Short mmCIF file of C-alpha atoms and ligand atoms in Angstrom, two decimals:
data_model
loop_
_atom_site.label_atom_id
_atom_site.label_comp_id
_atom_site.label_asym_id
_atom_site.label_seq_id
_atom_site.Cartn_x
_atom_site.Cartn_y
_atom_site.Cartn_z
CA UNK A 1 -1.68 -46.42 -14.52
CA UNK A 2 -1.08 -44.74 -11.24
CA UNK A 3 0.97 -41.67 -10.82
CA UNK A 4 2.78 -41.06 -7.63
CA UNK A 5 3.22 -37.43 -6.83
CA UNK A 6 5.25 -36.07 -4.01
CA UNK A 7 3.42 -34.02 -1.46
CA UNK A 8 3.40 -30.51 -2.85
CA UNK A 9 4.52 -28.88 0.37
CA UNK A 10 8.20 -29.38 0.70
CA UNK A 11 9.69 -28.57 4.04
CA UNK A 12 12.63 -26.31 3.37
CA UNK A 13 15.27 -26.61 6.03
CA UNK A 14 16.48 -23.28 7.39
CA UNK A 15 20.24 -23.63 6.97
CA UNK A 16 20.90 -20.81 9.42
CA UNK A 17 18.18 -20.54 12.08
CA UNK A 18 18.24 -17.07 13.67
CA UNK A 19 16.21 -15.99 16.69
CA UNK A 20 16.58 -12.27 15.97
CA UNK A 21 19.01 -9.39 16.31
CA UNK A 22 21.12 -9.92 19.43
CA UNK A 23 22.76 -6.50 19.50
CA UNK A 24 24.37 -3.89 17.29
CA UNK A 25 27.84 -2.70 18.22
CA UNK A 26 29.14 0.70 17.18
CA UNK A 27 32.78 1.74 17.28
CA UNK A 28 32.73 5.39 18.32
CA UNK A 29 35.15 8.19 19.21
CA UNK A 30 33.79 8.68 22.72
CA UNK A 31 31.58 5.92 24.07
CA UNK A 32 30.85 7.68 27.37
CA UNK A 33 29.34 10.65 25.56
CA UNK A 34 27.58 8.51 22.94
CA UNK A 35 25.94 6.50 25.73
CA UNK A 36 24.72 9.75 27.28
CA UNK A 37 23.24 10.86 23.93
CA UNK A 38 21.38 7.59 23.38
CA UNK A 39 19.97 7.76 26.90
CA UNK A 40 18.86 11.40 26.87
CA UNK A 41 17.83 11.67 23.19
CA UNK A 42 16.54 8.16 22.40
CA UNK A 43 15.42 6.97 25.84
CA UNK A 44 17.75 3.97 26.13
CA UNK A 45 18.77 2.65 29.55
CA UNK A 46 22.34 1.87 30.47
CA UNK A 47 22.51 -1.79 31.49
CA UNK A 48 26.14 -2.97 31.34
CA UNK A 49 29.71 -1.80 31.01
CA UNK A 50 33.18 -3.18 30.28
CA UNK A 51 36.39 -1.18 30.45
CA UNK A 52 39.59 -0.53 32.36
CA UNK A 53 37.74 -0.61 35.73
CA UNK A 54 36.51 -4.12 34.96
CA UNK A 55 39.84 -5.44 33.73
CA UNK A 56 39.43 -4.72 30.00
CA UNK A 57 42.53 -2.80 29.00
CA UNK A 58 42.05 -1.81 25.36
CA UNK A 59 38.47 -0.56 25.17
CA UNK A 60 35.43 0.77 27.00
CA UNK A 61 31.97 -0.50 26.06
CA UNK A 62 28.56 0.72 27.22
CA UNK A 63 25.54 -1.53 26.67
CA UNK A 64 22.26 0.35 26.36
CA UNK A 65 18.84 -1.15 25.89
CA UNK A 66 15.22 -0.31 25.15
CA UNK A 67 12.87 -3.32 24.98
CA UNK A 68 14.55 -5.68 22.46
CA UNK A 69 16.83 -3.03 20.96
CA UNK A 70 20.30 -3.46 22.42
CA UNK A 71 23.24 -1.32 21.34
CA UNK A 72 26.87 -1.62 22.41
CA UNK A 73 28.94 1.56 22.15
CA UNK A 74 32.65 0.81 22.13
CA UNK A 75 35.62 3.15 22.07
CA UNK A 76 39.36 2.56 21.92
CA UNK A 77 41.65 3.20 24.86
CA UNK A 78 44.82 2.76 22.76
CA UNK A 79 45.54 4.72 19.56
CA UNK A 80 46.91 1.69 17.70
CA UNK A 81 43.97 -0.61 18.36
CA UNK A 82 41.67 -1.98 15.69
CA UNK A 83 38.86 0.11 17.21
CA UNK A 84 40.83 3.36 16.90
CA UNK A 85 41.74 2.48 13.30
CA UNK A 86 38.09 1.80 12.52
CA UNK A 87 36.97 5.14 13.95
CA UNK A 88 39.84 6.94 12.16
CA UNK A 89 38.75 5.44 8.85
CA UNK A 90 34.95 5.42 9.13
CA UNK A 91 34.02 7.83 11.90
CA UNK A 92 31.44 6.47 14.33
CA UNK A 93 29.83 3.47 12.68
CA UNK A 94 28.42 -0.01 13.03
CA UNK A 95 31.06 -2.71 13.45
CA UNK A 96 28.91 -5.68 14.48
CA UNK A 97 25.43 -6.82 13.49
CA UNK A 98 25.12 -9.58 16.06
CA UNK A 99 22.63 -12.40 15.45
CA UNK A 100 21.05 -14.45 18.23
CA UNK A 101 21.38 -18.18 17.51
CA UNK A 102 20.88 -21.49 19.32
CA UNK A 103 24.22 -22.85 18.13
CA UNK A 104 27.06 -20.40 17.49
CA UNK A 105 29.59 -23.04 16.53
CA UNK A 106 27.29 -24.65 13.94
CA UNK A 107 26.31 -21.19 12.57
CA UNK A 108 29.99 -20.35 12.14
CA UNK A 109 31.04 -23.72 10.67
CA UNK A 110 28.09 -23.78 8.28
CA UNK A 111 28.50 -20.24 6.96
CA UNK A 112 32.28 -20.62 6.61
CA UNK A 113 31.80 -23.92 4.76
CA UNK A 114 29.45 -22.10 2.39
CA UNK A 115 32.04 -19.37 1.73
CA UNK A 116 31.92 -16.83 4.57
CA UNK A 117 35.23 -15.26 5.59
CA UNK A 118 35.88 -15.99 9.27
CA UNK A 119 36.43 -13.04 11.59
CA UNK A 120 36.55 -14.78 15.00
CA UNK A 121 36.71 -18.53 15.67
CA UNK A 122 34.05 -19.89 18.06
CA UNK A 123 34.83 -19.31 21.70
CA UNK A 124 33.05 -19.82 25.00
CA UNK A 125 33.14 -17.06 27.57
CA UNK A 126 31.99 -17.65 31.12
CA UNK A 127 31.27 -15.88 34.38
CA UNK A 128 29.16 -16.58 37.46
CA UNK A 129 25.96 -16.20 35.39
CA UNK A 130 26.80 -18.95 32.92
CA UNK A 131 28.33 -19.10 29.48
CA UNK A 132 27.95 -17.40 26.11
CA UNK A 133 29.34 -18.80 22.88
CA UNK A 134 30.33 -16.35 20.15
CA UNK A 135 31.85 -16.55 16.66
CA UNK A 136 32.04 -14.00 13.83
CA UNK A 137 32.14 -13.81 10.05
CA UNK A 138 32.75 -10.89 7.73
CA UNK A 139 30.08 -9.19 5.64
CA UNK A 140 30.28 -6.00 3.51
CA UNK A 141 33.11 -3.53 4.19
CA UNK A 142 34.57 -3.92 7.66
CA UNK A 143 31.25 -4.94 9.14
CA UNK A 144 30.95 -8.35 10.79
CA UNK A 145 28.17 -10.67 11.92
CA UNK A 146 28.70 -12.19 15.34
CA UNK A 147 26.66 -15.28 16.21
CA UNK A 148 25.66 -15.14 19.87
CA UNK A 149 24.46 -18.27 21.69
CA UNK A 150 23.16 -17.33 25.12
CA UNK A 151 20.83 -20.19 26.12
CA UNK A 152 23.06 -21.04 29.08
CA UNK A 153 23.42 -17.48 30.32
CA UNK A 154 21.30 -15.37 32.64
CA UNK A 155 23.51 -12.34 33.26
CA UNK A 156 22.66 -8.85 32.05
CA UNK A 157 24.58 -9.00 28.74
CA UNK A 158 27.56 -11.34 28.47
CA UNK A 159 30.64 -12.41 30.40
CA UNK A 160 33.23 -9.64 30.51
CA UNK A 161 30.59 -7.01 31.21
CA UNK A 162 29.32 -5.86 34.58
CA UNK A 163 25.84 -4.61 35.32
CA UNK A 164 25.81 -0.82 35.23
CA UNK A 165 22.95 1.63 35.65
CA UNK A 166 22.84 5.38 35.38
CA UNK A 167 21.59 8.19 37.60
CA UNK A 168 19.90 9.67 34.56
CA UNK A 169 16.13 9.69 34.84
CA UNK A 170 15.05 8.83 31.31
CA UNK A 171 11.76 7.47 30.12
CA UNK A 172 11.78 5.10 27.14
CA UNK A 173 10.25 6.53 23.94
CA UNK A 174 8.57 3.29 22.84
CA UNK A 175 11.29 1.71 20.68
CA UNK A 176 10.51 -2.03 20.51
CA UNK A 177 12.80 -4.03 18.24
CA UNK A 178 15.07 -3.76 15.20
CA UNK A 179 12.86 -3.98 12.10
CA UNK A 180 15.65 -3.95 9.50
CA UNK A 181 19.27 -2.86 8.99
CA UNK A 182 20.36 -1.40 5.67
CA UNK A 183 23.80 -1.72 4.11
CA UNK A 184 25.30 0.54 1.44
CA UNK A 185 27.73 -1.17 -0.95
CA UNK A 186 29.71 -0.01 -3.99
CA UNK A 187 28.35 0.31 -7.52
CA UNK A 188 28.01 -3.14 -9.04
CA UNK A 189 28.33 -4.98 -5.71
CA UNK A 190 24.69 -5.22 -4.60
CA UNK A 191 24.03 -8.53 -6.38
CA UNK A 192 27.22 -10.07 -4.97
CA UNK A 193 26.06 -9.32 -1.43
CA UNK A 194 22.52 -10.51 -2.14
CA UNK A 195 24.09 -13.75 -3.34
CA UNK A 196 26.19 -13.92 -0.16
CA UNK A 197 23.07 -13.64 1.99
CA UNK A 198 21.27 -16.22 -0.16
CA UNK A 199 24.02 -18.80 -0.55
CA UNK A 200 25.99 -18.41 2.68
CA UNK A 201 23.29 -17.25 5.13
CA UNK A 202 20.24 -18.99 3.62
CA UNK A 203 18.29 -15.72 3.22
CA UNK A 204 15.66 -15.18 0.52
CA UNK A 205 15.28 -12.23 -1.82
CA UNK A 206 12.17 -10.39 -0.65
CA UNK A 207 11.98 -7.26 -2.79
CA UNK A 208 13.84 -5.47 -5.56
CA UNK A 209 13.83 -1.74 -6.26
CA UNK A 210 15.49 -0.49 -9.40
CA UNK A 211 16.55 3.01 -10.36
CA UNK A 212 13.08 3.61 -11.86
CA UNK A 213 11.57 3.13 -8.40
CA UNK A 214 14.16 5.15 -6.57
CA UNK A 215 15.18 8.18 -8.56
CA UNK A 216 14.89 11.92 -8.34
CA UNK A 217 15.81 14.53 -10.90
CA UNK A 218 19.42 14.23 -9.80
CA UNK A 219 20.28 10.83 -8.50
CA UNK A 220 19.26 7.22 -8.24
CA UNK A 221 19.94 4.08 -6.28
CA UNK A 222 19.09 0.43 -6.46
CA UNK A 223 18.08 -1.76 -3.56
CA UNK A 224 17.32 -5.41 -2.84
CA UNK A 225 15.92 -6.71 0.42
CA UNK A 226 16.92 -10.11 1.78
CA UNK A 227 15.25 -11.82 4.71
CA UNK A 228 16.10 -14.88 6.80
CA UNK A 229 13.95 -18.02 7.15
CA UNK A 230 11.59 -16.80 9.88
CA UNK A 231 11.57 -13.20 8.58
CA UNK A 232 12.93 -11.74 11.83
CA UNK A 233 16.06 -10.44 10.12
CA UNK A 234 15.74 -8.17 7.08
CA UNK A 235 18.72 -6.62 5.35
CA UNK A 236 18.11 -4.23 2.47
CA UNK A 237 21.28 -3.71 0.41
CA UNK A 238 21.69 -0.48 -1.58
CA UNK A 239 24.06 0.47 -4.34
CA UNK A 240 24.33 3.78 -6.18
CA UNK A 241 22.98 4.09 -9.73
CA UNK A 242 24.01 6.48 -12.47
CA UNK A 243 22.42 9.92 -12.08
CA UNK A 244 23.04 13.53 -13.02
CA UNK A 245 24.60 14.23 -9.64
CA UNK A 246 26.12 12.35 -6.74
CA UNK A 247 23.61 10.08 -5.04
CA UNK A 248 23.14 9.79 -1.28
CA UNK A 249 24.76 6.33 -1.50
CA UNK A 250 27.84 7.82 -3.20
CA UNK A 251 28.00 10.44 -0.47
CA UNK A 252 27.82 7.75 2.20
CA UNK A 253 30.51 5.61 0.53
CA UNK A 254 32.79 8.63 0.19
CA UNK A 255 32.46 9.72 3.82
CA UNK A 256 32.32 6.26 5.40
CA UNK A 257 35.29 5.35 3.19
CA UNK A 258 33.61 2.23 1.92
CA UNK A 259 30.58 0.02 2.44
CA UNK A 260 28.80 -0.11 5.78
CA UNK A 261 25.53 0.14 7.64
CA UNK A 262 23.46 3.06 6.39
CA UNK A 263 20.47 2.97 8.68
CA UNK A 264 18.85 0.99 11.44
CA UNK A 265 15.06 0.89 11.42
CA UNK A 266 13.48 0.53 14.85
CA UNK A 267 9.85 -0.41 15.34
CA UNK A 268 7.37 1.33 17.61
CA UNK A 269 3.70 0.63 18.38
CA UNK A 270 2.92 4.33 18.65
CA UNK A 271 4.89 6.45 16.24
CA UNK A 272 3.08 9.67 17.20
CA UNK A 273 4.23 9.29 20.80
CA UNK A 274 7.71 8.06 19.90
CA UNK A 275 8.44 10.84 17.42
CA UNK A 276 7.02 13.63 19.54
CA UNK A 277 9.19 12.44 22.47
CA UNK A 278 12.28 12.13 20.24
CA UNK A 279 11.70 15.63 18.85
CA UNK A 280 11.21 17.04 22.35
CA UNK A 281 14.56 15.50 23.33
CA UNK A 282 16.34 17.08 20.38
CA UNK A 283 16.54 14.29 17.79
CA UNK A 284 16.63 15.85 14.32
CA UNK A 285 14.60 14.41 11.45
CA UNK A 286 14.57 14.85 7.69
CA UNK A 287 11.89 17.24 6.55
CA UNK A 288 9.53 16.52 3.68
CA UNK A 289 7.73 19.58 2.25
CA UNK A 290 4.12 20.45 3.14
CA UNK A 291 3.02 19.47 -0.37
CA UNK A 292 3.64 15.81 0.57
CA UNK A 293 0.52 15.92 2.77
CA UNK A 294 -1.77 17.63 0.26
CA UNK A 295 -2.98 14.53 -1.55
CA UNK A 296 -1.84 11.97 1.01
CA UNK A 297 -5.31 10.72 1.98
CA UNK A 298 -6.22 10.23 -1.68
CA UNK A 299 -3.09 8.16 -2.21
CA UNK A 300 -3.25 6.18 1.04
CA UNK A 301 -6.95 5.87 1.85
CA UNK A 302 -8.24 5.67 5.39
CA UNK A 303 -5.74 5.58 8.25
CA UNK A 304 -6.36 5.55 12.00
CA UNK A 305 -4.08 8.50 12.70
CA UNK A 306 -5.02 12.14 12.52
CA UNK A 307 -3.54 13.81 9.45
CA UNK A 308 -2.81 17.01 11.38
CA UNK A 309 -0.63 15.07 13.85
CA UNK A 310 1.28 13.34 11.08
CA UNK A 311 1.82 16.64 9.30
CA UNK A 312 2.96 18.37 12.48
CA UNK A 313 5.50 15.62 13.23
CA UNK A 314 6.41 15.20 9.53
CA UNK A 315 5.67 11.45 9.58
CA UNK A 316 5.35 9.65 6.23
CA UNK A 317 2.76 7.02 5.30
CA UNK A 318 2.77 4.30 2.66
CA UNK A 319 0.38 1.48 1.81
CA UNK A 320 0.87 -1.95 0.27
CA UNK A 321 -1.46 -4.91 -0.36
CA UNK A 322 -1.41 -5.95 3.29
CA UNK A 323 -1.84 -2.68 5.11
CA UNK A 324 0.02 0.54 5.72
CA UNK A 325 3.10 1.78 7.51
CA UNK A 326 4.21 5.02 9.11
CA UNK A 327 7.86 6.02 9.03
CA UNK A 328 10.32 8.86 9.57
CA UNK A 329 14.08 9.19 9.19
CA UNK A 330 16.52 11.00 11.43
CA UNK A 331 19.37 13.07 10.12
CA UNK A 332 22.77 11.34 10.45
CA UNK A 333 23.63 10.89 14.14
CA UNK A 334 27.29 11.78 13.66
CA UNK A 335 29.11 14.58 11.81
CA UNK A 336 29.92 12.52 8.76
CA UNK A 337 26.80 12.02 6.60
CA UNK A 338 26.68 8.31 7.33
CA UNK A 339 24.55 6.34 9.82
CA UNK A 340 20.99 7.39 10.59
CA UNK A 341 17.85 5.85 12.12
CA UNK A 342 14.39 5.12 10.82
CA UNK A 343 11.41 4.93 13.16
CA UNK A 344 8.72 2.67 11.73
CA UNK A 345 5.26 1.57 12.77
CA UNK A 346 3.75 -1.25 10.73
CA UNK A 347 0.00 -1.56 10.49
CA UNK A 348 -0.13 -4.67 8.35
CA UNK A 349 2.31 -3.50 5.68
CA UNK A 350 5.41 -5.64 5.27
CA UNK A 351 7.09 -3.38 2.72
CA UNK A 352 9.55 -0.51 3.11
CA UNK A 353 7.78 2.67 2.06
CA UNK A 354 8.43 2.68 -1.67
CA UNK A 355 5.81 5.38 -2.17
CA UNK A 356 7.89 7.70 0.03
CA UNK A 357 11.24 7.14 -1.64
CA UNK A 358 11.03 10.11 -3.98
CA UNK A 359 9.97 12.62 -1.31
CA UNK A 360 12.58 11.25 1.06
CA UNK A 361 15.45 11.26 -1.37
CA UNK A 362 14.64 14.81 -2.36
CA UNK A 363 14.77 15.68 1.34
CA UNK A 364 18.15 13.95 1.63
CA UNK A 365 19.40 15.82 -1.44
CA UNK A 366 18.51 19.15 0.13
CA UNK A 367 20.70 18.15 3.10
CA UNK A 368 23.44 16.92 0.74
CA UNK A 369 23.37 20.27 -1.08
CA UNK A 370 23.78 22.09 2.27
CA UNK A 371 26.86 19.95 2.94
CA UNK A 372 28.22 20.80 -0.52
CA UNK A 373 28.01 17.16 -1.59
CA UNK A 374 25.37 17.17 -4.33
FE1 FE2 B 1 14.50 1.48 6.03
#
């Protein structure tokens, strides 16, 4: 008797092919000043602009870029606009996590057919440099994903924007690309959003952290990381867990007035250089106590970097089966305790710094206590 077996390797079709993060758009109170901050503090370059001078009546947007990291800073011109409402409600925050695709229409149709709530129907915008197709769907809170198809475009950003440079002489600090973007959602909602990314977006669950992994004496949180087919897009989703006191996720949800983007992790190839430049330019980071470094080498094993440099810059290290990573977190970059940045250098490790969670969350709690929110 013969047995026919199917070839064991099944080719799984990626239902939503993504080329990477296209851009991240913030709605802010004052885009002109925010653009200045990102240039002088983070070393971004101004590349494009849209606003009243270019025929856009209701908003002003500054596009800033460093390698593959592209941010759009948008402010309202009119008090009754959706942008002004968003800023009123959330403070400065991320409105759009834009995803670079080969087919915006198909990405939109497919995700909507699988249950996504549409935010903007597909449209084609054109100028003398070609055409860009865009379409958007809703994700957690008021955040949206915009699919951007730009294969027939060779302008600086997209139609509607003009090229704009600045007189500012700023050197980049070595930021390379967006490594991951983290969302905070309400208690009990994490699994719903994981399911959304799995079922609607075709992502896979990569990692799970429960409140045992991520707890301090006072508070806890839970987190699951989802990743798209090629692994270029990683979205950890956090929710608060029961603790003795208010967790950092509760604080975020209270001050952001709902779910939203908590932090954006940006990769560098030289974290020592990047962080010393950021510090020199006034970027503020969370501080872990000296004791963190006392038994670090025993925990981590050999690393290429000099321990004294890491200690001086307050950079954290963690190791997994594949290698190690170096990371550091800024303080929130606005007055509400909401959005912040992570700077990360991966040396083989594909994880997220689980070994640092406790030290980090205790550092966050010290800041929370100073704000009167613990
Ligand atoms: Fe992170």
